Phi, psi and omega in degrees: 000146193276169158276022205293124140004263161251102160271209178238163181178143192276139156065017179269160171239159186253134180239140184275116179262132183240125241160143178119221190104184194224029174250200177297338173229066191264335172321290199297332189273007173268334185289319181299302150344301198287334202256321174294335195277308140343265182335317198259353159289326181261002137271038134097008162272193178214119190239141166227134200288168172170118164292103183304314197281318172245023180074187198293165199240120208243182186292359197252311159283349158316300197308279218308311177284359163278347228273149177277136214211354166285202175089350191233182180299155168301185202286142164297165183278003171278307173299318153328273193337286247280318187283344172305305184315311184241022143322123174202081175294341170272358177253016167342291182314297197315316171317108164004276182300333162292322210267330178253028170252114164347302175199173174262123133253128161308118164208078187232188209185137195043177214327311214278329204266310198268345184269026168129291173341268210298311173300340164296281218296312176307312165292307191282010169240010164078014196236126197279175224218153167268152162093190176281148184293184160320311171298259222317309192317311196260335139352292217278328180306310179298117258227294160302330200292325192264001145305283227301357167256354172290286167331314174294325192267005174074016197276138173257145180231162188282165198270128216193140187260134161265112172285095180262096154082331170296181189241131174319334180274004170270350205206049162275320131359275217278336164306304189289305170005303176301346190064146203269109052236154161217188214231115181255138200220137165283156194273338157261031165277164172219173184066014152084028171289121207068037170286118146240168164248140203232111190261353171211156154348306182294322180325308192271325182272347206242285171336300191289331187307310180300298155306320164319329185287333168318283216204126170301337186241124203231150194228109165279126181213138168315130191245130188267172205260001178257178190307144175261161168204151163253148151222137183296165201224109178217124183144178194250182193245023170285334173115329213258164123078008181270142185203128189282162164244220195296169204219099188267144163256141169235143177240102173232156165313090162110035166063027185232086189292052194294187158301316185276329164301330187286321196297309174279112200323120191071029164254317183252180186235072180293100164264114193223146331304154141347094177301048174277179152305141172290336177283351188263285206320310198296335182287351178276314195278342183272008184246333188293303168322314188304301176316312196272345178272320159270011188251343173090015183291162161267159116082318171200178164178171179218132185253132174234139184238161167231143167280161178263190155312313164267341169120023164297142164248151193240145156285133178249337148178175205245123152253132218283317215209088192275168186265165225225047164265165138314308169253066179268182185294321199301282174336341180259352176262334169250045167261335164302322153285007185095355199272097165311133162324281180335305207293302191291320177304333176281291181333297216294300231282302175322290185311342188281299208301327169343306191259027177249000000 
């Protein structure tokens, strides 16, 4: 498919792909773009890119500005602030390519994209959105607010301390508690920017400190000792039509599924499907559904687990806007069902069009 703007093609839809942003993972989501953009070109859509930050992306800079681009650190906050500067996610609407587009895909990655913003602004401009709505997004981004609702719904999840702005040392007791090591996260990052492990107090408190430049608000959790694993998601929060996909395992070196393991190539070990019991897999893919059904999501998400000690599994969190290479994980859980990128990228895009 050419680059024609709307070009024609029977039974396409015209899609605004929207991507980039100014937060630490703004890399993965222009790589993640680029592959989706792809995808959906070669089931037969018409598709235009557009950067919050720079604006619509014409043929002549896709290529450059798509080109994959993880495996190294995230951007500096001196290159953030700059994108910051001319970032103007409310002025979304006012865009062409938005304004003449069927739906929005989404393929963003930290606060303003995965917490509520960009689905706010995209409802009040009347144009349906891939993904969870405005509620499910910033739930699922607040990283404590969906335990206590995973808790409330009996979902197990590991046991956590929330940090708004405090100094770690008022609320040393409920750190320790948790016991050593535990995983200290700003609770509205995604990709796991700014994950530490932490083996004592000094540890945790020197960790959160650290997160805090992320995100004021920090989540200390208990870290459990077993195997990790994911699973993908496809379906609405009606309760109808939800369906798990594949049941993946990650293997990392010293069990820390950071930003530089997912990123760098040969560090971790994504094994799909899982080398599980078939009774452990149904019990990963019915909590994921559970998960993705109390937290109120739409159209996908990809859910991560850990084992306890007896080999019980916890939910670690719900991700609203998982990441969208080819081998990122949701593709690779629904490649376990038969399901093509391309193939998945038309799914999510249908489910979206459900609501124009």
């Amino acid at each position: 498919m050419t680059n024609e703007p709307w070009g024609r093609g029977r039974d396409s839809l015209r899609i605004v792909l929207i991507t980039g942003g100014s937060t630490p993972e703004r890399d993965v989501a222009l790589a993640g773009a680029g592959e989706v953009m792809r995808a959906l070109r070669v089931a037969g859509h018409r598709v235009v890119v557009v950067d919050t930050a720079s604006g619509e992306l014409d043929p002549e800079h896709e290529g450059r500005a798509l080109a994959l681009r993880v495996g190294h650190a995230p951007p500096g906050e001196d290159e953030l602030a700059r994108l910051r500067e001319r970032e103007d996610v409310p002025g979304l609407a006012r865009l062409r390519p938005v304004r003449n587009a069927d739906l929005a895909f989404l393929v963003l990655h930290g606060l303003d994209g995965e917490g509520g913003l960009v689905q706010a602004v995209l409802e009040l401009a009347g144009l349906p959105y891939t993904g969870s709505d405005l509620l499910g997004s910033a739930l699922a981004m607040a990283k404590g607010s969906a335990k206590r609702v995973l808790q409330g719904a009996g979902i197990p999840t590991p046991r956590f301390v929330l940090l708004e702005g405090e100094e770690p040392g008022t609320r040393r007791d409920e750190i320790t508690a948790l016991g050593f090591p535990l995983i200290v996260k700003p609770s509205r990052v995604g990709s796991s920017v700014g994950l530490r492990r932490a083996k004592d107090f000094a540890a945790a408190a020197a960790a959160v400190r650290a997160a805090g430049k992320h995100d004021r608000r920090v989540l200390v959790e208990e870290m459990l000792p077993g195997r990790e694993f994911t699973v993908g998601v496809l379906g609405d929060a009606s309760g109808r039509g939800i369906e798990p996909l594949g049941v993946g395992e990650i293997v990392t070196p010293g069990g820390l599924f950071d930003y530089h393991a997912k990123y760098t190539p040969g560090i971790a070990e994504e094994i799909f499907p899982a080398p599980v019991s078939a009774s452990l897999a149904a019990v990963l893919q019915d909590l994921a559904v559970a998960t993705h059904r109390a937290l109120g999501l739409r159209d996908f998400s990809r859910v991560d687990f850990r084992l306890d000690a007896r080999g019980a599994p916890s939910v670690l969190e719900a991700n609203t806007l998982p990441g969208m290479t080819t081998r990122s994980l949701l593709p690779q859980s629904a490649a376990v069902t038969g399901l093509s990128f391309p193939d998945l990228c038309d799914r999510i895009a249908r489910l979206a069009a459900r609501r124009i």
